[in-house]
Coordinates of C-alpha atoms in Angstrom, one line a residue:
Chain A
M1 CA 62.5 -66.7 -62.2
T2 CA 59.9 -64.0 -62.4
E3 CA 57.8 -62.4 -59.9
V4 CA 54.5 -60.6 -60.7
M5 CA 54.3 -57.3 -58.9
T6 CA 51.3 -55.1 -58.0
G7 CA 54.0 -52.5 -58.5
T8 CA 54.7 -48.9 -57.6
T9 CA 57.7 -46.7 -56.9
A10 CA 60.4 -47.4 -54.3
P11 CA 60.3 -45.4 -51.1
I12 CA 62.3 -42.2 -51.2
R13 CA 65.2 -41.6 -48.9
K14 CA 64.9 -38.2 -47.2
K15 CA 66.6 -36.3 -44.5
Y16 CA 63.5 -34.3 -43.4
K17 CA 59.9 -34.8 -42.5
V18 CA 57.2 -34.0 -45.1
I19 CA 53.9 -32.4 -44.7
D20 CA 51.5 -32.7 -47.7
T21 CA 49.0 -29.8 -47.8
D22 CA 46.6 -31.2 -50.5
I23 CA 45.3 -34.7 -50.3
H24 CA 41.9 -35.4 -51.9
H25 CA 40.1 -38.0 -49.8
C26 CA 36.7 -38.8 -51.3
L27 CA 33.5 -40.6 -50.8
R28 CA 33.2 -44.2 -52.0
D29 CA 29.7 -43.2 -52.9
W30 CA 27.3 -40.5 -51.6
S31 CA 25.4 -43.0 -49.5
E32 CA 28.3 -42.7 -47.0
L33 CA 26.8 -39.4 -46.0
Q34 CA 23.3 -40.6 -45.3
P35 CA 23.9 -41.5 -41.6
Y36 CA 24.9 -37.9 -41.1
L37 CA 21.9 -36.3 -42.8
D38 CA 18.2 -35.7 -41.9
E39 CA 15.5 -35.6 -44.5
P40 CA 15.1 -34.4 -47.1
W41 CA 18.8 -34.3 -47.6
R42 CA 19.2 -38.0 -46.6
T43 CA 17.2 -38.9 -49.7
T44 CA 18.3 -36.2 -52.1
V45 CA 22.1 -36.7 -51.4
I46 CA 22.1 -40.1 -53.3
N47 CA 20.1 -38.7 -56.2
P48 CA 22.7 -37.8 -59.0
G49 CA 20.2 -35.2 -60.2
S50 CA 20.6 -33.2 -57.0
R51 CA 24.2 -32.4 -57.9
T52 CA 25.3 -29.8 -60.4
G53 CA 27.7 -31.9 -62.4
G54 CA 30.8 -30.7 -64.2
N55 CA 31.5 -28.1 -66.8
G56 CA 31.7 -30.7 -69.6
L57 CA 35.5 -30.8 -69.7
V58 CA 37.6 -33.8 -68.6
A59 CA 41.2 -34.8 -68.4
W60 CA 42.5 -37.4 -70.8
G61 CA 42.9 -40.6 -68.9
G62 CA 40.5 -39.4 -66.2
H63 CA 40.9 -37.1 -63.2
R64 CA 42.4 -39.8 -60.9
R65 CA 45.6 -41.9 -60.9
R66 CA 44.8 -45.2 -62.5
D67 CA 47.4 -46.9 -60.3
S68 CA 45.5 -45.6 -57.2
V69 CA 42.4 -47.7 -57.5
P70 CA 42.1 -49.4 -54.1
P71 CA 42.6 -53.2 -54.1
D72 CA 39.0 -53.7 -53.0
G73 CA 37.7 -51.4 -55.8
G74 CA 36.1 -48.0 -55.5
I75 CA 37.6 -44.7 -56.7
P76 CA 41.1 -43.6 -55.9
G77 CA 41.1 -41.7 -52.6
S78 CA 38.2 -43.5 -51.1
N79 CA 40.1 -46.1 -49.0
P80 CA 42.0 -44.6 -46.1
A81 CA 44.3 -47.6 -45.5
F82 CA 45.4 -47.7 -49.2
L83 CA 45.9 -43.9 -49.2
I84 CA 48.2 -44.3 -46.2
K85 CA 50.1 -47.1 -48.0
Q86 CA 50.6 -45.2 -51.3
L87 CA 51.2 -41.7 -50.0
F88 CA 52.8 -42.2 -46.6
D89 CA 54.7 -45.5 -46.9
E90 CA 55.6 -45.4 -50.6
T91 CA 55.8 -41.6 -51.4
G92 CA 57.3 -40.4 -48.1
V93 CA 54.7 -38.1 -46.6
D94 CA 54.7 -37.9 -42.8
I95 CA 51.7 -35.7 -42.1
G96 CA 48.8 -35.1 -44.5
I97 CA 46.1 -32.5 -44.7
L98 CA 42.9 -33.7 -46.3
T99 CA 41.3 -31.2 -48.6
G100 CA 38.4 -33.3 -49.9
D101 CA 36.6 -32.8 -53.2
I102 CA 33.3 -31.1 -52.6
Y103 CA 34.1 -27.6 -53.7
A104 CA 31.3 -27.5 -56.2
L105 CA 28.7 -27.4 -53.4
S106 CA 29.7 -23.7 -52.9
V107 CA 28.2 -23.0 -56.3
H108 CA 25.1 -25.1 -55.9
P109 CA 21.9 -23.2 -56.4
N110 CA 20.3 -24.5 -53.1
L111 CA 22.1 -23.1 -50.0
D112 CA 20.3 -25.5 -47.6
Y113 CA 21.3 -28.5 -49.6
A114 CA 24.9 -27.4 -49.8
N115 CA 25.1 -26.4 -46.2
N116 CA 23.7 -29.7 -44.9
V117 CA 25.8 -31.9 -47.2
I118 CA 28.9 -30.0 -46.4
R119 CA 28.2 -30.4 -42.6
A120 CA 27.7 -34.2 -43.1
Y121 CA 30.9 -34.4 -45.2
N122 CA 32.9 -32.8 -42.3
D123 CA 31.4 -35.3 -39.8
W124 CA 32.2 -38.2 -42.2
T125 CA 35.8 -36.9 -42.6
I126 CA 36.2 -36.9 -38.8
D127 CA 34.7 -40.4 -38.3
K128 CA 36.2 -42.2 -41.2
W129 CA 39.6 -40.5 -41.7
L130 CA 40.8 -38.4 -38.7
K131 CA 39.8 -40.6 -35.7
P132 CA 41.5 -43.8 -37.0
Y133 CA 44.5 -42.1 -38.6
P134 CA 46.4 -39.6 -36.4
Q135 CA 48.9 -38.9 -39.3
L136 CA 46.0 -37.2 -41.1
R137 CA 44.5 -33.7 -40.4
G138 CA 41.3 -32.3 -41.7
S139 CA 40.0 -29.1 -43.1
I140 CA 36.6 -27.6 -42.3
A141 CA 34.7 -27.5 -45.6
V142 CA 32.4 -24.5 -45.8
N143 CA 29.9 -23.1 -48.2
S144 CA 31.3 -19.7 -49.1
S145 CA 28.1 -18.6 -50.8
D146 CA 26.4 -18.5 -47.4
P147 CA 29.0 -16.8 -45.2
E148 CA 26.9 -16.9 -41.9
A149 CA 26.4 -20.6 -42.3
A150 CA 30.1 -21.0 -43.1
A151 CA 31.0 -19.1 -39.9
A152 CA 28.7 -21.3 -37.9
E153 CA 30.4 -24.4 -39.3
I154 CA 33.8 -23.0 -38.4
H155 CA 32.5 -22.4 -34.8
R156 CA 31.0 -25.9 -34.6
L157 CA 34.4 -27.6 -35.5
G158 CA 37.1 -25.0 -35.0
A159 CA 38.1 -26.1 -31.6
R160 CA 39.1 -29.6 -32.7
P161 CA 42.9 -30.1 -32.9
D162 CA 42.5 -32.4 -35.9
M163 CA 40.9 -29.7 -38.0
V164 CA 43.7 -27.4 -39.1
M165 CA 42.2 -25.1 -41.7
V166 CA 39.0 -23.7 -43.4
M167 CA 38.5 -25.0 -46.9
M168 CA 36.7 -23.0 -49.5
C169 CA 36.1 -23.3 -53.2
A170 CA 38.3 -21.0 -55.2
T171 CA 35.5 -20.2 -57.5
S172 CA 33.1 -17.7 -55.9
L173 CA 30.0 -15.7 -56.8
F174 CA 31.8 -12.5 -55.7
P175 CA 35.5 -11.7 -55.2
Y176 CA 36.6 -12.9 -51.8
G177 CA 37.8 -9.6 -50.5
Q178 CA 34.3 -8.2 -50.4
R179 CA 32.9 -7.6 -46.9
R180 CA 30.1 -10.1 -47.4
Y181 CA 32.7 -12.7 -46.6
D182 CA 34.0 -11.1 -43.4
P183 CA 32.0 -13.5 -41.1
I184 CA 34.1 -16.4 -42.5
Y185 CA 37.3 -14.6 -41.8
R186 CA 36.2 -13.4 -38.3
A187 CA 35.4 -17.0 -37.4
A188 CA 38.6 -18.4 -38.9
V189 CA 40.9 -15.9 -37.0
E190 CA 39.0 -16.5 -33.8
H191 CA 40.0 -20.2 -34.0
N192 CA 43.4 -19.4 -35.4
L193 CA 42.7 -21.3 -38.6
P194 CA 44.1 -20.4 -42.0
V195 CA 41.6 -20.2 -44.9
G196 CA 42.5 -22.4 -47.8
L197 CA 41.2 -22.1 -51.4
H198 CA 41.2 -25.0 -53.8
L199 CA 40.7 -24.6 -57.5
G200 CA 37.7 -26.2 -59.0
A201 CA 34.0 -25.8 -60.0
A202 CA 34.6 -22.9 -62.4
G203 CA 31.8 -22.9 -64.9
T204 CA 29.8 -25.5 -63.0
G205 CA 26.5 -25.0 -61.2
I206 CA 25.8 -21.2 -60.8
A207 CA 29.5 -20.3 -61.1
H208 CA 31.0 -17.9 -63.5
A209 CA 33.3 -19.2 -66.3
V210 CA 36.9 -19.6 -65.4
S211 CA 37.6 -16.4 -67.4
A212 CA 36.1 -13.0 -68.1
V213 CA 36.1 -13.7 -71.8
G214 CA 33.8 -16.7 -71.7
Y215 CA 33.9 -20.5 -71.3
P216 CA 36.9 -22.5 -72.5
T217 CA 36.4 -25.3 -75.1
T218 CA 38.7 -28.0 -73.8
F219 CA 40.1 -29.3 -70.4
F220 CA 43.5 -28.3 -71.7
E221 CA 42.3 -24.7 -72.1
Y222 CA 40.4 -24.7 -68.8
H223 CA 43.1 -26.2 -66.7
S224 CA 45.9 -23.9 -68.2
G225 CA 43.9 -20.8 -67.2
L226 CA 42.9 -21.8 -63.7
P227 CA 45.4 -19.5 -62.0
R228 CA 43.3 -16.5 -63.2
I229 CA 40.9 -17.4 -60.4
Y230 CA 43.7 -16.9 -57.8
M231 CA 44.9 -13.7 -59.5
A232 CA 41.3 -12.3 -59.2
Q233 CA 40.9 -13.4 -55.5
I234 CA 44.3 -12.2 -54.3
I235 CA 43.9 -8.8 -56.0
S236 CA 40.5 -8.5 -54.3
L237 CA 41.8 -9.5 -50.9
V238 CA 44.6 -6.9 -51.0
T239 CA 42.6 -4.0 -52.4
E240 CA 39.5 -4.5 -50.2
G241 CA 41.8 -4.4 -47.1
T242 CA 40.9 -7.9 -45.8
F243 CA 44.4 -8.2 -44.3
E244 CA 44.0 -4.8 -42.6
K245 CA 40.7 -5.9 -41.1
F246 CA 42.1 -9.3 -40.1
P247 CA 45.8 -8.8 -39.3
T248 CA 46.3 -12.5 -38.2
L249 CA 44.5 -14.0 -41.2
K250 CA 46.5 -16.5 -43.3
Y251 CA 45.3 -17.5 -46.8
I252 CA 46.4 -20.6 -48.7
F253 CA 46.1 -20.8 -52.5
I254 CA 46.2 -24.5 -53.3
E255 CA 47.0 -26.0 -56.7
G256 CA 47.3 -22.8 -58.6
G257 CA 51.1 -22.8 -59.3
I258 CA 53.4 -20.0 -58.3
S259 CA 55.0 -18.3 -61.3
W260 CA 52.0 -15.9 -61.9
L261 CA 52.6 -14.3 -58.5
P262 CA 55.5 -11.9 -59.3
H263 CA 53.5 -10.3 -62.0
V264 CA 50.5 -9.7 -59.8
M265 CA 52.7 -8.4 -56.9
W266 CA 54.6 -6.0 -59.2
R267 CA 51.5 -4.8 -61.0
L268 CA 49.7 -4.2 -57.8
D269 CA 52.7 -2.3 -56.3
K270 CA 53.0 -0.1 -59.4
N271 CA 49.4 0.7 -59.5
W272 CA 49.1 1.4 -55.8
K273 CA 51.6 4.3 -56.1
A274 CA 49.3 6.0 -58.5
L275 CA 45.9 4.7 -57.5
R276 CA 46.0 4.3 -53.8
N277 CA 43.3 7.0 -53.3
D278 CA 40.8 4.3 -54.4
T279 CA 41.6 2.3 -51.3
P280 CA 43.3 4.5 -48.7
W281 CA 43.1 1.5 -46.2
V282 CA 45.8 -0.2 -48.3
K283 CA 48.7 1.3 -46.3
R284 CA 51.7 -0.8 -47.4
L285 CA 52.9 -2.1 -50.7
P286 CA 50.4 -4.6 -51.8
S287 CA 53.1 -7.2 -52.3
E288 CA 53.9 -6.9 -48.6
Y289 CA 50.4 -8.0 -47.6
I290 CA 50.7 -11.0 -50.0
I291 CA 54.1 -12.1 -48.6
D292 CA 52.9 -11.7 -45.0
H293 CA 49.5 -13.3 -45.3
C294 CA 49.4 -15.6 -48.3
L295 CA 50.8 -19.1 -48.9
F296 CA 51.0 -21.2 -52.0
T297 CA 51.3 -24.9 -52.5
T298 CA 53.7 -26.5 -55.0
Q299 CA 51.6 -28.9 -57.1
P300 CA 51.4 -28.7 -60.1
I301 CA 54.9 -27.2 -60.0
E302 CA 55.9 -25.3 -63.1
E303 CA 58.6 -27.0 -65.2
P304 CA 60.5 -24.3 -67.0
P305 CA 63.1 -25.6 -69.6
N306 CA 65.8 -24.2 -67.3
P307 CA 65.1 -25.4 -63.8
E308 CA 67.2 -22.5 -62.5
H309 CA 64.4 -20.2 -63.5
L310 CA 62.0 -21.8 -61.0
L311 CA 64.5 -21.0 -58.3
Q312 CA 64.5 -17.4 -59.4
I313 CA 60.7 -17.3 -59.2
F314 CA 61.0 -18.8 -55.7
E315 CA 63.3 -16.0 -54.7
M316 CA 60.9 -13.4 -56.0
V317 CA 58.0 -14.7 -54.0
H318 CA 60.0 -15.3 -50.7
A319 CA 59.3 -19.0 -51.1
E320 CA 61.1 -19.8 -47.8
K321 CA 58.0 -18.5 -46.0
T322 CA 55.2 -18.6 -48.7
V323 CA 55.5 -22.0 -50.4
M324 CA 54.5 -25.4 -49.0
Y325 CA 54.7 -28.9 -50.5
S326 CA 51.5 -30.5 -51.9
S327 CA 51.0 -33.8 -53.8
D328 CA 47.4 -33.6 -55.0
Y329 CA 47.1 -37.3 -54.3
P330 CA 45.3 -39.2 -56.0
H331 CA 44.6 -36.9 -58.9
W332 CA 46.0 -37.3 -62.4
D333 CA 48.7 -34.6 -62.0
F334 CA 50.0 -35.8 -58.7
D335 CA 53.5 -34.6 -57.7
P336 CA 55.8 -36.8 -55.6
L337 CA 58.7 -35.3 -53.7
G338 CA 61.0 -35.7 -56.7
P339 CA 60.4 -32.5 -58.6
L340 CA 61.6 -30.4 -55.6
T341 CA 64.6 -32.4 -54.6
H342 CA 67.0 -30.3 -56.6
L343 CA 66.2 -27.2 -54.4
P344 CA 68.8 -26.0 -51.9
E345 CA 68.7 -28.0 -48.7
K346 CA 67.5 -25.1 -46.5
L347 CA 64.7 -24.1 -48.8
K348 CA 63.6 -27.8 -49.1
R349 CA 63.2 -28.1 -45.4
R350 CA 61.1 -24.9 -45.3
I351 CA 58.9 -26.1 -48.2
F352 CA 58.5 -29.8 -47.2
F353 CA 58.1 -29.2 -43.4
E354 CA 58.8 -26.1 -41.5
T355 CA 56.5 -23.5 -43.0
A356 CA 53.5 -25.8 -42.8
S357 CA 54.4 -26.9 -39.3
E358 CA 54.5 -23.3 -38.2
L359 CA 51.3 -22.4 -40.0
F360 CA 49.3 -25.3 -38.6
N361 CA 50.9 -25.2 -35.2
F362 CA 52.2 -28.7 -35.3
K363 CA 54.1 -28.0 -32.1
E364 CA 54.4 -31.6 -31.0
E365 CA 56.1 -32.5 -34.3
S366 CA 59.9 -32.1 -34.8
D367 CA 61.8 -32.2 -38.0
G368 CA 63.3 -35.7 -38.5
Chain B
M27 CA 73.6 -58.1 -70.4
A28 CA 71.9 -61.4 -69.5
K29 CA 68.7 -62.8 -70.9
H30 CA 65.9 -63.6 -68.5
I31 CA 62.8 -65.6 -69.1
V32 CA 59.9 -63.4 -68.2
A33 CA 56.9 -65.2 -69.7
R34 CA 55.7 -67.9 -72.0
A35 CA 54.6 -66.8 -75.4
G36 CA 50.8 -66.7 -75.3
E37 CA 50.6 -65.8 -71.6
I38 CA 50.4 -62.2 -72.5
S39 CA 47.7 -61.6 -75.1
P40 CA 48.0 -58.9 -77.8
G41 CA 46.9 -55.6 -76.2
E42 CA 47.9 -56.7 -72.8
S43 CA 50.9 -56.3 -70.5
R44 CA 52.3 -57.7 -67.3
L45 CA 54.8 -56.5 -64.7
V46 CA 57.8 -58.7 -63.9
K47 CA 60.7 -58.3 -61.6
V48 CA 64.2 -58.9 -63.1
Q49 CA 67.3 -58.4 -61.0
G50 CA 65.6 -55.9 -58.8
R51 CA 64.1 -53.9 -61.6
T52 CA 60.3 -53.8 -62.2
I53 CA 59.7 -54.1 -66.0
G54 CA 56.5 -54.0 -68.0
I55 CA 56.2 -56.6 -70.8
F56 CA 53.8 -55.5 -73.5
N57 CA 52.4 -57.5 -76.4
V58 CA 51.5 -55.1 -79.2
A59 CA 49.9 -57.1 -82.1
G60 CA 52.1 -60.1 -81.5
Q61 CA 55.3 -58.1 -80.9
Y62 CA 56.8 -58.0 -77.4
Y63 CA 58.4 -55.0 -75.8
A64 CA 59.9 -54.4 -72.4
I65 CA 59.8 -51.0 -70.6
K66 CA 61.2 -50.0 -67.2
N67 CA 58.3 -49.3 -64.8
S68 CA 59.5 -45.8 -63.9
C69 CA 58.5 -42.7 -65.8
I70 CA 61.4 -40.4 -66.8
H71 CA 59.2 -37.4 -65.8
E72 CA 58.5 -38.0 -62.0
G73 CA 59.1 -41.7 -61.5
A74 CA 55.5 -42.9 -61.8
P75 CA 54.8 -46.6 -62.3
V76 CA 54.3 -45.9 -66.0
C77 CA 53.6 -49.5 -67.0
L78 CA 50.4 -49.4 -64.9
G79 CA 49.1 -46.7 -67.3
T80 CA 46.6 -47.1 -70.1
I81 CA 47.4 -48.8 -73.4
T82 CA 45.6 -46.7 -76.0
G83 CA 45.9 -44.7 -79.2
T84 CA 46.5 -41.1 -79.9
F85 CA 45.5 -38.2 -82.1
I86 CA 47.9 -37.5 -85.0
P87 CA 48.8 -33.8 -85.4
S88 CA 46.2 -32.3 -87.7
A89 CA 44.7 -29.1 -88.9
P90 CA 42.6 -27.0 -86.4
G91 CA 39.2 -28.7 -86.0
E92 CA 40.2 -32.0 -87.4
F93 CA 40.7 -35.2 -85.4
H94 CA 42.7 -38.2 -86.8
Y95 CA 42.9 -41.1 -84.3
G96 CA 45.7 -43.6 -84.8
N97 CA 48.3 -45.9 -83.3
E98 CA 45.5 -47.7 -81.4
G99 CA 47.1 -50.1 -78.9
E100 CA 50.6 -48.7 -79.5
I101 CA 50.6 -45.9 -77.0
L102 CA 51.2 -46.1 -73.2
R103 CA 49.6 -43.2 -71.2
C104 CA 51.3 -42.7 -67.8
P105 CA 48.9 -42.8 -64.8
W106 CA 50.4 -39.6 -63.4
H107 CA 50.4 -36.5 -65.6
G108 CA 49.2 -38.4 -68.7
W109 CA 52.3 -38.3 -70.9
E110 CA 52.0 -40.6 -73.9
F111 CA 54.8 -42.9 -75.1
F112 CA 55.2 -45.2 -78.1
I113 CA 55.5 -48.7 -76.6
A114 CA 57.7 -49.9 -79.4
S115 CA 60.4 -47.2 -79.0
G116 CA 59.7 -45.8 -75.5
G117 CA 59.8 -42.3 -77.1
S118 CA 57.2 -39.8 -76.0
V119 CA 54.6 -38.5 -78.5
F120 CA 55.4 -34.9 -77.8
N121 CA 59.2 -35.4 -78.2
P122 CA 60.8 -38.7 -79.4
Q123 CA 64.0 -37.7 -77.7
V124 CA 62.2 -37.9 -74.3
K125 CA 62.3 -41.7 -73.8
L126 CA 61.4 -44.3 -71.3
K127 CA 64.1 -46.9 -70.6
T128 CA 63.4 -50.0 -72.8
Y129 CA 65.1 -53.4 -72.9
P130 CA 65.6 -55.8 -75.9
V131 CA 63.1 -58.7 -76.0
T132 CA 63.7 -62.0 -77.8
I133 CA 61.5 -65.1 -78.3
Q134 CA 63.2 -68.5 -78.0
G135 CA 60.8 -71.3 -78.5
D136 CA 57.8 -70.4 -76.4
Q137 CA 59.8 -68.3 -74.0
V138 CA 59.8 -64.5 -73.9
M139 CA 63.2 -63.3 -72.8
V140 CA 64.4 -59.8 -71.7
E141 CA 68.0 -58.7 -71.9
V142 CA 68.9 -56.7 -68.8

């Protein structure tokens, strides 16, 4: 006797609740935003020519999980009920933070187009995803290239309990520590919201290449070098004194991995001892600002030949307070809970639940 | 080890696959140019439903700047992380020692049978 299955993995048994800090919900198509837009944006938003496109590089097999196409069609991540089924019921996530997929609008040449479409996207996220699904939380997408408009968007939505962070494109026109971005940070701390960065859009629109040595040739080369963006941003934030100006600001570096961090912390610390006159407002070891203010999400977790080495890296970066679980659902390099289940029980609780719960003030939630 | 009927020959065309459940295990049955193969629907990397991946070919290792496409229809690409496996052996393209769980398949009359 045979049974044909639609198939996927068995539910995981776990002793703790899980918060997923990186879920890419997406539009079924751009016309979904039209009810939230006035002209001319209502017309231009559905014109593919109005968007800036990619950087010409694609992942083999596509950017999204082939097994995550919703039963009624459409692209993976566009159907809320199917996302809940695959990620919550089958993977074991209990609370999920939506990070969207419109980062490239921050490097669009037209600020008005980007600002309006991003505002519409936030309203669509609230209506289609957050109101019907209390297990989901949203992030306020902003256009970092227009800091005053970004701050206005944070003030417009920042009081909503279902919006738990500010979401910016990791790729920027200037390093994020520069004071031109202070309006964003001022608004974020006023609403007690962390600022999250998500990698993407490097080399698209009016953005710089992913590296200072030019544009990569393949997606393999591009994707492998993405953490350089975070290295540049975190060094800027520390040296410009952003965390001195905004002592309660928390910054989340999503999807950039973790193992590059010890090098950056130690190089900053070494240089600070000799070069601190450049930035006398940097009053402590740079690594202390990073550990106190910055958080990092797990996916795509590094897979060293000796898994013990990842534990050593976790120790170096104080992972018990700086690292949070993320799945990246429904993208091609999705991580379930499995790759982290070998960690010590106490650290696992911190990474899967406690650190995110404290950061996002999920007071009403208790660890299962 | 017992043999289980999982399909009739001809129900799965060359280049196609189907998921079946045998004794609680979900298994992908693949027809590669008339030969049948059975692979457990769980990737050894992170447990993805590997049999829902793409049946494809791959690029044979070559000199820089050269592309030699081969093994069309013989490769299964996992839907998570994109690892490539030879359907016939279950071995991955990057390291044949890294293998998916496979099961012996036999044909008896017009019945495709898997040994589990």
